[in-house]
Amino acid sequence: MTQLNKTPLYDLHLELGGKMVPFAGYEMPVQFPLGVKKEHEHTRQACGLFDVSHMGQVLIHGPAPAEALEALVPADIVGLPAGMQRYALFTSEEGGILDDLMVVNAGEHLYLVVNAACKEQDISHLRTGLGSDYRVEVVDRGLLALQGPAAATVMQRLCPSACELVFMQHGRFSMEGVEVWISRSGYTGEDGFEISVPAEHSDALARRLLAEAEVEAIGLGARDSLRLEAGLCLYGHDIDATTTPVEAGLIWAIGKPRRRGGERAAGFPGADLILHQVAAKDHTRKRVGLLGEGRAPVREGAELFSADDVKVGVVTSGGFGPSVGQPVAMGYVAIEHAEAGNQVFAEVRGKRLPMTVTKTPFVTPGYHRG
Amino acid sequence: MSAIPSNLRYTKSHEWVLDNGDGTVTLGITDHAQQALGDVVFVELPEVGQELASGEEFGVIESVKAASDLYAPLGGEVVAVNESLEDAPETVNESPYEDGWIAKLKLSDADALDALLDADAYGAVVDAED
């Protein structure tokens, strides 16, 4: 077995009683003594601190890096103003999704955050795809996500100027005497901040944040239930190389200028198929939210059937939604069953459990849009 | 580690059994089991009247993390189930040995109880896992 990596917060996780599990090549806390459900609720009600240092943080240096990156993603990067962050997808020649990522226009360069499990592949994809005019720098920084309705209250004490950011804005700040990069975003559906901090200062900053009364350390378990309720995709589960952005309901991640008739139409891998699907809407399946009845969770891999017993899809993420108070799931269903309000049946241990196709998010987002 | 009640019998699969002294037993999952599972969000209960063979799967406990099967520690007929778990599955976490009981069985063979683990033997099973 290969050695698992550790984030700069590894010792802190152990000290806090984190239950460590292997995740994307890292030893990560799945939960702390509070437990997944209470960690989830605490994040929705107050504020949670997440270690997401396992994610890849990458800078792209070179002439007009936004134009260059557009060769790999269908997002509008050229039109992304300085100090703004945008969601993007690396697409494949077959029109599938190789990874999802966040892109920041940091002024002189681009700052990317990519999934831990895809990190190596993404970096080599960037190096090959951008060519020798561009330098792909992997930075040695921790990444802390402070999420929840009290996140801004906490940030007001430690870095008040960061509270001027609105959802998806990004900037450089000084926090506890250290240069940090902060974006107002996250993966929980709540208001919050993602704080990139030099690796050697990560532990001290995390401890400083945890010293605030509102803040609890949160593990991967609650991170998953929070993002699921927020309707956010998990790469490798809800999206992968076999799902197109259109099937995944991520048309909004294809910038208008990149679509047919746009100023910079196409020019990304798989553009023919993806832009055809955007225009013709002839895809045969779609990612949907699914709301269960009762309490039995419907998990990844459960098959979905129509009332007349025809298999119509599969669940790609699912569990019990602590804030929704019902089982929640995401999955792909045949397009004729994808309309909100339609009922399908999930097979769980030989029983058929009714689920209703539901618009996501399942909870009202708390994003601070200013 | 929490105390393992000495008045109960146990299985290696972390169920406990209370001898009610009238040919019936009450059963549930141990404190160790509920801790390992994490927050319980759903308990699939057996049906009253159902006949169970020893070792048979009779229900499922789902936590935020995963689903775990429940195995009948003994053979018998289900005479009662803890319906309060349908609305409050977290009781299994909060009170695994009392309010979080799962079902009552009328034993088909009362002597089978003796074959189950006592508290010391079960403690050794738990220690071996840690």
Coordinates of C-alpha atoms in Angstrom, one line a residue:
Chain A
M1 CA 0.0 0.0 0.0
T2 CA 1.3 3.5 -0.8
Q3 CA 2.0 5.9 2.0
L4 CA -0.9 8.2 2.7
N5 CA -0.2 12.0 2.6
K6 CA -0.9 14.2 5.5
T7 CA -2.2 17.8 5.5
P8 CA -0.5 20.5 7.6
L9 CA -3.4 20.0 10.1
Y10 CA -2.8 16.3 10.6
D11 CA -1.5 16.7 14.2
L12 CA -4.4 19.0 15.1
H13 CA -6.9 16.5 13.8
L14 CA -5.5 13.8 16.0
E15 CA -5.4 16.2 19.0
L16 CA -9.1 17.0 18.4
G17 CA -10.0 13.3 18.4
G18 CA -10.6 13.1 14.6
K19 CA -11.4 9.7 13.3
M20 CA -8.9 9.4 10.5
V21 CA -9.7 7.6 7.2
P22 CA -7.9 7.3 3.9
F23 CA -9.4 9.8 1.4
A24 CA -8.0 10.7 -2.1
G25 CA -4.5 9.6 -1.0
Y26 CA -4.7 11.5 2.3
E27 CA -5.3 10.7 5.9
M28 CA -8.3 12.8 6.7
P29 CA -10.8 13.2 9.6
V30 CA -14.2 11.7 8.7
Q31 CA -15.6 13.0 11.9
F32 CA -14.7 14.5 15.3
P33 CA -16.1 13.6 18.7
L34 CA -19.2 15.8 18.0
G35 CA -20.3 13.3 15.3
V36 CA -21.4 13.7 11.7
K37 CA -25.0 14.8 12.4
K38 CA -24.1 17.5 15.0
E39 CA -21.2 18.7 12.9
H40 CA -23.6 19.1 10.0
E41 CA -26.1 21.0 12.2
H42 CA -23.5 23.2 13.8
T43 CA -22.3 24.3 10.3
R44 CA -25.9 25.2 9.3
Q45 CA -26.5 27.0 12.6
A46 CA -23.2 28.6 13.5
C47 CA -19.8 27.9 11.9
G48 CA -17.7 24.9 10.9
L49 CA -14.0 24.8 10.1
F50 CA -13.0 22.3 7.4
D51 CA -9.5 21.2 6.4
V52 CA -9.5 21.1 2.6
S53 CA -5.7 21.2 2.3
H54 CA -5.8 18.0 0.4
M55 CA -7.1 19.8 -2.6
G56 CA -4.7 21.0 -5.2
Q57 CA -3.8 24.7 -5.4
V58 CA -2.2 25.7 -8.6
L59 CA -1.1 28.9 -10.2
I60 CA -0.9 29.5 -13.9
H61 CA 1.7 32.0 -15.0
G62 CA 2.3 33.2 -18.5
P63 CA 1.0 35.6 -21.2
A64 CA -2.8 35.9 -21.2
P65 CA -3.4 32.8 -19.0
A66 CA -7.2 33.2 -19.2
E67 CA -7.2 32.6 -23.0
A68 CA -4.8 29.7 -22.6
L69 CA -7.0 28.0 -19.9
E70 CA -10.1 28.3 -22.2
A71 CA -8.5 25.6 -24.4
L72 CA -9.2 23.2 -21.5
V73 CA -12.5 24.4 -20.0
P74 CA -15.8 25.6 -21.4
A75 CA -16.1 28.3 -18.8
D76 CA -15.8 32.0 -19.7
I77 CA -12.4 32.7 -18.2
V78 CA -11.4 35.7 -20.4
G79 CA -14.5 37.5 -19.1
L80 CA -13.8 36.7 -15.5
P81 CA -12.9 40.0 -13.8
A82 CA -9.8 40.3 -11.6
G83 CA -10.7 39.3 -8.0
M84 CA -13.5 37.0 -9.0
Q85 CA -13.8 33.2 -8.8
R86 CA -15.7 30.9 -11.2
Y87 CA -16.7 27.3 -11.3
A88 CA -15.2 25.4 -14.3
L89 CA -14.9 21.9 -15.7
F90 CA -12.0 20.1 -17.5
T91 CA -13.7 18.3 -20.3
S92 CA -12.5 15.3 -22.3
E93 CA -12.5 14.9 -26.1
E94 CA -15.5 12.6 -25.7
G95 CA -17.4 15.4 -23.9
G96 CA -17.1 13.9 -20.4
I97 CA -15.9 15.7 -17.3
L98 CA -12.3 15.1 -16.2
D99 CA -12.6 17.2 -13.1
D100 CA -14.4 20.2 -11.7
L101 CA -12.4 23.1 -10.3
M102 CA -12.5 26.7 -9.2
V103 CA -10.7 29.4 -11.1
V104 CA -9.7 32.8 -9.7
N105 CA -8.5 35.7 -11.8
A106 CA -5.7 36.8 -9.4
G107 CA -4.6 39.6 -11.6
E108 CA -1.2 38.7 -13.0
H109 CA -2.0 34.9 -12.9
L110 CA -4.8 32.4 -12.4
Y111 CA -5.3 30.6 -9.2
L112 CA -7.0 27.2 -9.5
V113 CA -8.3 24.8 -6.8
V114 CA -8.7 21.2 -8.1
N115 CA -9.9 18.0 -6.5
A116 CA -7.5 16.0 -4.4
A117 CA -8.2 12.7 -6.2
C118 CA -7.6 14.3 -9.6
K119 CA -4.7 16.6 -8.7
E120 CA -1.8 14.7 -10.4
Q121 CA -3.9 14.1 -13.5
D122 CA -5.0 17.8 -13.6
I123 CA -1.5 19.1 -13.3
S124 CA -0.2 17.0 -16.1
H125 CA -3.3 17.9 -18.2
L126 CA -2.6 21.6 -17.6
R127 CA 1.1 21.3 -18.4
T128 CA 0.4 19.4 -21.6
G129 CA -2.6 21.5 -22.6
L130 CA -1.2 24.9 -21.9
G131 CA 2.2 24.3 -23.5
S132 CA 5.6 25.6 -22.7
D133 CA 4.7 29.3 -22.6
Y134 CA 2.9 28.7 -19.3
R135 CA 4.3 27.7 -15.9
V136 CA 2.0 25.5 -13.8
E137 CA 3.0 26.1 -10.2
V138 CA 1.7 23.8 -7.4
V139 CA 1.8 25.9 -4.3
D140 CA 2.5 24.4 -0.8
R141 CA -0.4 26.0 1.1
G142 CA -3.1 24.8 3.4
L143 CA -6.7 25.5 2.6
L144 CA -9.2 26.1 5.4
A145 CA -12.9 26.5 4.8
L146 CA -14.9 28.5 7.4
Q147 CA -18.5 27.9 6.6
G148 CA -21.9 28.8 8.2
P149 CA -24.1 31.8 9.1
A150 CA -21.6 32.9 11.8
A151 CA -18.5 32.7 9.5
A152 CA -18.7 36.4 8.7
T153 CA -19.0 37.2 12.5
V154 CA -15.8 35.3 13.1
M155 CA -14.0 36.8 10.1
Q156 CA -15.0 40.3 11.3
R157 CA -12.8 39.7 14.4
L158 CA -9.8 38.2 12.6
C159 CA -9.8 39.9 9.2
P160 CA -12.5 42.5 8.9
S161 CA -11.6 43.6 5.4
A162 CA -12.4 40.1 4.0
C163 CA -16.0 40.6 5.1
E164 CA -16.3 43.1 2.2
L165 CA -16.1 40.2 -0.3
V166 CA -19.3 39.0 -1.7
F167 CA -20.1 35.5 -3.0
M168 CA -17.4 34.3 -5.4
Q169 CA -15.1 37.3 -4.8
H170 CA -11.5 36.7 -3.9
G171 CA -8.6 38.7 -2.5
R172 CA -5.3 38.8 -0.7
F173 CA -5.4 39.8 2.9
S174 CA -3.3 39.7 6.1
M175 CA -4.6 37.5 8.8
E176 CA -2.7 37.0 12.1
G177 CA 0.2 38.6 10.4
V178 CA 0.3 36.1 7.5
E179 CA -0.6 36.7 3.9
V180 CA -3.7 34.7 3.1
W181 CA -5.8 34.4 -0.1
I182 CA -9.5 34.4 0.8
S183 CA -12.5 33.7 -1.4
R184 CA -16.1 34.0 -0.3
S185 CA -17.3 30.6 -1.3
G186 CA -17.5 27.0 -0.2
Y187 CA -19.1 23.6 -0.5
T188 CA -21.8 23.7 2.1
G189 CA -24.5 26.0 0.7
E190 CA -23.8 28.4 3.5
D191 CA -22.1 31.8 3.5
G192 CA -18.4 31.3 4.2
F193 CA -14.8 31.7 3.3
E194 CA -12.0 29.6 1.9
I195 CA -8.7 30.6 3.2
S196 CA -5.4 29.6 1.5
V197 CA -2.6 30.0 3.9
P198 CA 1.1 29.0 3.7
A199 CA 1.5 25.4 4.9
E200 CA 3.7 26.4 7.8
H201 CA 1.1 28.8 9.2
S202 CA -1.9 26.6 8.6
D203 CA -1.9 24.9 12.0
A204 CA -1.7 28.2 13.9
L205 CA -4.4 29.8 11.9
A206 CA -6.7 26.8 12.3
R207 CA -6.2 26.8 16.1
R208 CA -6.9 30.6 16.1
L209 CA -10.2 30.1 14.3
L210 CA -11.2 27.2 16.5
A211 CA -10.6 29.4 19.5
E212 CA -13.6 31.4 18.5
A213 CA -16.7 30.3 20.3
E214 CA -18.8 29.8 17.2
V215 CA -16.3 27.5 15.4
E216 CA -16.2 23.7 15.5
A217 CA -13.9 21.4 13.6
I218 CA -15.9 19.5 10.9
G219 CA -15.0 16.2 9.2
L220 CA -15.5 14.8 5.7
G221 CA -18.8 13.0 6.7
A222 CA -20.6 16.3 7.4
R223 CA -18.9 17.9 4.4
D224 CA -20.6 15.3 2.3
S225 CA -24.1 15.7 3.8
L226 CA -23.8 19.5 3.6
R227 CA -22.8 19.6 0.0
L228 CA -25.4 17.0 -0.9
E229 CA -28.2 19.1 0.6
A230 CA -26.7 22.1 -1.2
G231 CA -27.1 20.2 -4.5
L232 CA -23.3 20.4 -5.2
C233 CA -21.7 17.7 -7.3
L234 CA -19.0 15.4 -5.9
Y235 CA -16.5 14.5 -8.7
G236 CA -16.2 10.7 -9.2
H237 CA -19.7 10.2 -8.0
D238 CA -22.2 12.7 -9.5
I239 CA -20.0 13.7 -12.4
D240 CA -17.1 11.8 -14.1
A241 CA -15.6 11.1 -17.5
T242 CA -18.9 9.4 -18.6
T243 CA -21.2 12.3 -17.9
T244 CA -21.4 15.4 -20.1
P245 CA -21.9 18.9 -18.6
V246 CA -25.3 19.0 -20.1
E247 CA -26.4 15.6 -18.7
A248 CA -25.0 16.8 -15.3
G249 CA -27.2 20.0 -15.4
L250 CA -24.0 22.1 -15.5
I251 CA -24.9 24.1 -18.6
W252 CA -24.3 27.2 -16.5
A253 CA -20.6 26.3 -16.4
I254 CA -20.4 26.7 -20.1
G255 CA -19.9 30.5 -20.6
K256 CA -22.2 32.3 -23.1
P257 CA -19.2 33.4 -25.2
R258 CA -18.1 29.8 -25.5
R259 CA -21.4 28.5 -26.9
R260 CA -22.4 28.5 -30.6
G261 CA -22.6 32.0 -31.9
G262 CA -20.5 33.3 -29.0
E263 CA -17.4 35.4 -29.4
R264 CA -15.1 32.6 -28.5
A265 CA -17.3 29.7 -29.4
A266 CA -16.0 26.1 -28.9
G267 CA -12.2 25.6 -28.6
F268 CA -12.3 23.3 -25.6
P269 CA -12.1 19.4 -25.6
G270 CA -15.4 17.8 -26.6
A271 CA -16.9 21.1 -27.8
D272 CA -18.7 19.5 -30.8
L273 CA -20.7 17.1 -28.7
I274 CA -21.2 19.4 -25.7
L275 CA -22.3 22.4 -27.7
H276 CA -24.6 20.2 -29.8
Q277 CA -26.2 19.0 -26.6
V278 CA -26.5 22.6 -25.3
A279 CA -28.3 23.6 -28.5
A280 CA -30.3 20.4 -29.4
K281 CA -31.1 19.3 -25.9
D282 CA -31.2 15.7 -27.2
H283 CA -29.4 14.2 -24.3
T284 CA -31.2 11.1 -22.9
R285 CA -30.5 11.4 -19.2
K286 CA -30.2 14.1 -16.6
R287 CA -28.8 14.6 -13.1
V288 CA -31.7 15.3 -10.7
G289 CA -32.3 15.8 -7.0
L290 CA -34.3 13.1 -5.3
L291 CA -36.2 13.5 -2.1
G292 CA -37.2 10.3 -0.2
E293 CA -40.1 9.6 2.1
G294 CA -39.8 8.2 5.6
R295 CA -36.3 7.9 7.0
A296 CA -34.5 5.1 5.0
P297 CA -31.5 6.6 3.2
V298 CA -31.0 5.8 -0.4
R299 CA -27.4 5.6 -1.2
E300 CA -25.0 5.7 -4.2
G301 CA -25.6 2.8 -6.5
A302 CA -29.3 2.3 -5.8
E303 CA -31.2 1.7 -9.0
L304 CA -34.2 3.7 -9.9
F305 CA -37.4 2.4 -11.5
S306 CA -40.6 3.9 -12.9
A307 CA -44.0 3.0 -11.5
D308 CA -44.3 0.4 -14.3
D309 CA -41.1 -1.3 -13.3
V310 CA -38.8 -0.1 -16.0
K311 CA -35.2 0.8 -14.9
V312 CA -34.9 4.6 -15.4
G313 CA -31.8 5.5 -13.6
V314 CA -29.3 5.3 -10.7
V315 CA -28.4 7.2 -7.6
T316 CA -24.9 8.7 -7.6
S317 CA -24.9 10.3 -4.1
G318 CA -27.4 9.8 -1.3
G319 CA -28.0 9.8 2.4
F320 CA -30.1 11.2 5.2
G321 CA -30.2 15.0 5.0
P322 CA -30.0 16.2 8.6
S323 CA -31.3 19.7 7.8
V324 CA -33.9 18.5 5.3
G325 CA -35.0 15.8 7.8
Q326 CA -35.6 13.4 4.9
P327 CA -33.5 11.1 2.7
V328 CA -31.9 13.2 0.0
A329 CA -30.0 12.0 -3.1
M330 CA -28.8 12.9 -6.5
G331 CA -28.8 10.6 -9.5
Y332 CA -29.3 10.3 -13.2
V333 CA -32.7 9.5 -14.7
A334 CA -34.0 9.1 -18.2
I335 CA -34.9 12.5 -19.5
E336 CA -38.6 11.7 -19.6
H337 CA -38.6 11.1 -15.9
A338 CA -36.4 14.2 -15.0
E339 CA -39.1 16.7 -14.4
A340 CA -39.5 18.0 -10.9
G341 CA -42.4 16.4 -9.1
N342 CA -42.1 13.1 -11.0
Q343 CA -42.0 10.0 -8.9
V344 CA -39.5 7.2 -9.2
F345 CA -38.8 4.2 -7.0
A346 CA -35.4 3.4 -5.6
E347 CA -34.5 -0.3 -5.0
V348 CA -33.1 -0.7 -1.5
R349 CA -32.7 -4.2 -0.1
G350 CA -35.4 -5.6 -2.3
K351 CA -37.9 -2.9 -1.5
R352 CA -39.0 -0.1 -3.8
L353 CA -38.9 3.2 -2.0
P354 CA -40.7 6.2 -3.6
M355 CA -38.6 9.3 -4.3
T356 CA -39.7 12.5 -5.8
V357 CA -37.6 14.3 -8.4
T358 CA -36.8 17.6 -6.8
K359 CA -35.1 20.8 -7.8
T360 CA -31.8 21.3 -6.0
P361 CA -30.5 22.8 -3.7
F362 CA -32.6 21.0 -1.0
V363 CA -31.9 23.8 1.4
T364 CA -32.0 27.5 0.9
P365 CA -28.4 28.7 0.3
G366 CA -27.0 31.3 2.6
Y367 CA -24.6 32.8 0.1
H368 CA -23.7 36.5 0.8
R369 CA -24.4 38.2 -2.5
G370 CA -24.1 41.7 -1.1
Chain B
M1 CA -14.3 2.2 26.8
S2 CA -17.7 2.2 28.3
A3 CA -18.9 -0.5 30.7
I4 CA -20.5 -3.7 29.3
P5 CA -23.5 -4.6 31.4
S6 CA -23.0 -7.9 33.2
N7 CA -26.7 -8.9 33.2
L8 CA -26.7 -9.2 29.4
R9 CA -25.5 -11.8 26.9
Y10 CA -23.7 -10.8 23.6
T11 CA -22.8 -11.9 20.1
K12 CA -19.6 -11.4 18.2
S13 CA -21.7 -9.2 15.8
H14 CA -22.3 -6.7 18.6
E15 CA -25.9 -7.5 19.5
W16 CA -27.0 -7.8 23.2
V17 CA -29.7 -10.0 24.6
L18 CA -31.6 -9.6 27.9
D19 CA -33.3 -12.7 29.3
N20 CA -36.7 -11.6 30.4
G21 CA -37.2 -14.8 32.4
D22 CA -40.5 -15.7 30.7
G23 CA -39.2 -17.4 27.6
T24 CA -38.7 -14.1 25.8
V25 CA -35.6 -12.0 25.3
T26 CA -35.1 -8.3 24.4
L27 CA -32.3 -7.4 22.0
G28 CA -30.5 -4.5 20.7
I29 CA -27.0 -3.4 19.6
T30 CA -24.1 -2.7 22.0
D31 CA -22.7 0.7 23.0
H32 CA -19.5 -0.3 21.1
A33 CA -21.6 -1.0 18.0
Q34 CA -23.5 2.3 18.1
Q35 CA -20.2 4.2 18.6
A36 CA -18.7 2.5 15.6
L37 CA -21.8 3.2 13.5
G38 CA -22.1 6.8 14.4
D39 CA -25.3 8.8 14.3
V40 CA -28.2 6.3 13.5
V41 CA -30.7 7.8 11.0
F42 CA -32.9 4.8 10.3
V43 CA -33.7 1.4 11.8
E44 CA -35.5 -1.2 9.6
L45 CA -37.4 -3.2 12.2
P46 CA -38.6 -6.8 11.7
E47 CA -42.3 -7.6 11.6
V48 CA -44.1 -8.8 14.7
G49 CA -44.9 -12.5 14.2
Q50 CA -41.9 -13.1 12.0
E51 CA -40.0 -16.3 12.7
L52 CA -36.3 -15.9 12.9
A53 CA -33.6 -18.5 12.7
S54 CA -30.4 -18.0 14.8
G55 CA -28.0 -15.9 12.7
E56 CA -30.7 -14.7 10.3
E57 CA -30.7 -11.1 9.1
F58 CA -33.7 -9.5 10.6
G59 CA -33.2 -5.7 10.1
V60 CA -30.9 -3.0 9.2
I61 CA -29.4 0.0 11.0
E62 CA -28.4 2.9 8.9
S63 CA -26.1 5.6 10.2
V64 CA -24.9 8.7 8.5
K65 CA -22.0 6.6 7.2
A66 CA -23.3 3.2 6.2
A67 CA -25.9 0.5 6.5
S68 CA -25.3 -2.5 8.8
D69 CA -27.3 -5.6 8.9
L70 CA -28.8 -6.9 12.2
Y71 CA -28.5 -10.6 12.9
A72 CA -30.8 -12.6 15.1
P73 CA -28.7 -13.8 18.1
L74 CA -31.1 -16.6 18.7
G75 CA -34.0 -18.3 16.9
G76 CA -37.6 -17.4 17.8
E77 CA -40.7 -15.4 17.0
V78 CA -40.7 -11.6 17.0
V79 CA -43.3 -10.7 19.7
A80 CA -42.6 -6.9 19.9
V81 CA -40.6 -4.3 18.0
N82 CA -39.5 -0.8 19.3
E83 CA -41.7 1.3 17.1
S84 CA -40.4 4.5 18.7
L85 CA -37.2 4.0 16.7
E86 CA -39.1 4.8 13.5
D87 CA -39.4 8.4 14.6
A88 CA -36.4 8.6 16.9
P89 CA -33.7 6.3 15.5
E90 CA -31.1 8.3 17.4
T91 CA -32.3 6.6 20.6
V92 CA -30.0 3.7 19.6
N93 CA -27.1 6.1 20.1
E94 CA -28.4 7.7 23.2
S95 CA -29.6 4.6 25.1
P96 CA -28.3 1.5 23.4
Y97 CA -29.0 -0.9 26.3
E98 CA -32.4 0.5 27.4
D99 CA -34.6 2.8 25.4
G100 CA -32.8 1.9 22.2
W101 CA -33.8 -1.8 22.3
I102 CA -34.9 -3.2 18.9
A103 CA -37.0 -6.3 19.3
K104 CA -38.3 -8.9 21.6
L105 CA -38.3 -12.6 20.7
K106 CA -40.1 -15.6 22.1
L107 CA -37.3 -18.2 22.0
S108 CA -37.7 -21.4 20.2
D109 CA -34.9 -22.9 22.3
A110 CA -34.3 -21.3 25.7
D111 CA -31.1 -23.2 26.3
A112 CA -29.5 -21.4 23.3
L113 CA -29.0 -18.4 25.5
D114 CA -26.2 -20.2 27.3
A115 CA -24.2 -20.4 24.1
L116 CA -24.0 -16.6 23.8
L117 CA -21.0 -14.6 25.2
D118 CA -21.0 -13.2 28.7
A119 CA -19.8 -9.6 29.4
D120 CA -16.2 -10.7 29.9
A121 CA -16.1 -12.7 26.7
Y122 CA -17.7 -9.8 24.8
G123 CA -15.3 -7.4 26.3
A124 CA -12.5 -9.5 24.9
V125 CA -14.1 -9.3 21.4
V126 CA -14.2 -5.5 21.6
D127 CA -10.6 -5.3 22.9
A128 CA -9.4 -7.5 20.0
E129 CA -11.0 -5.0 17.5
D130 CA -9.5 -1.9 19.0

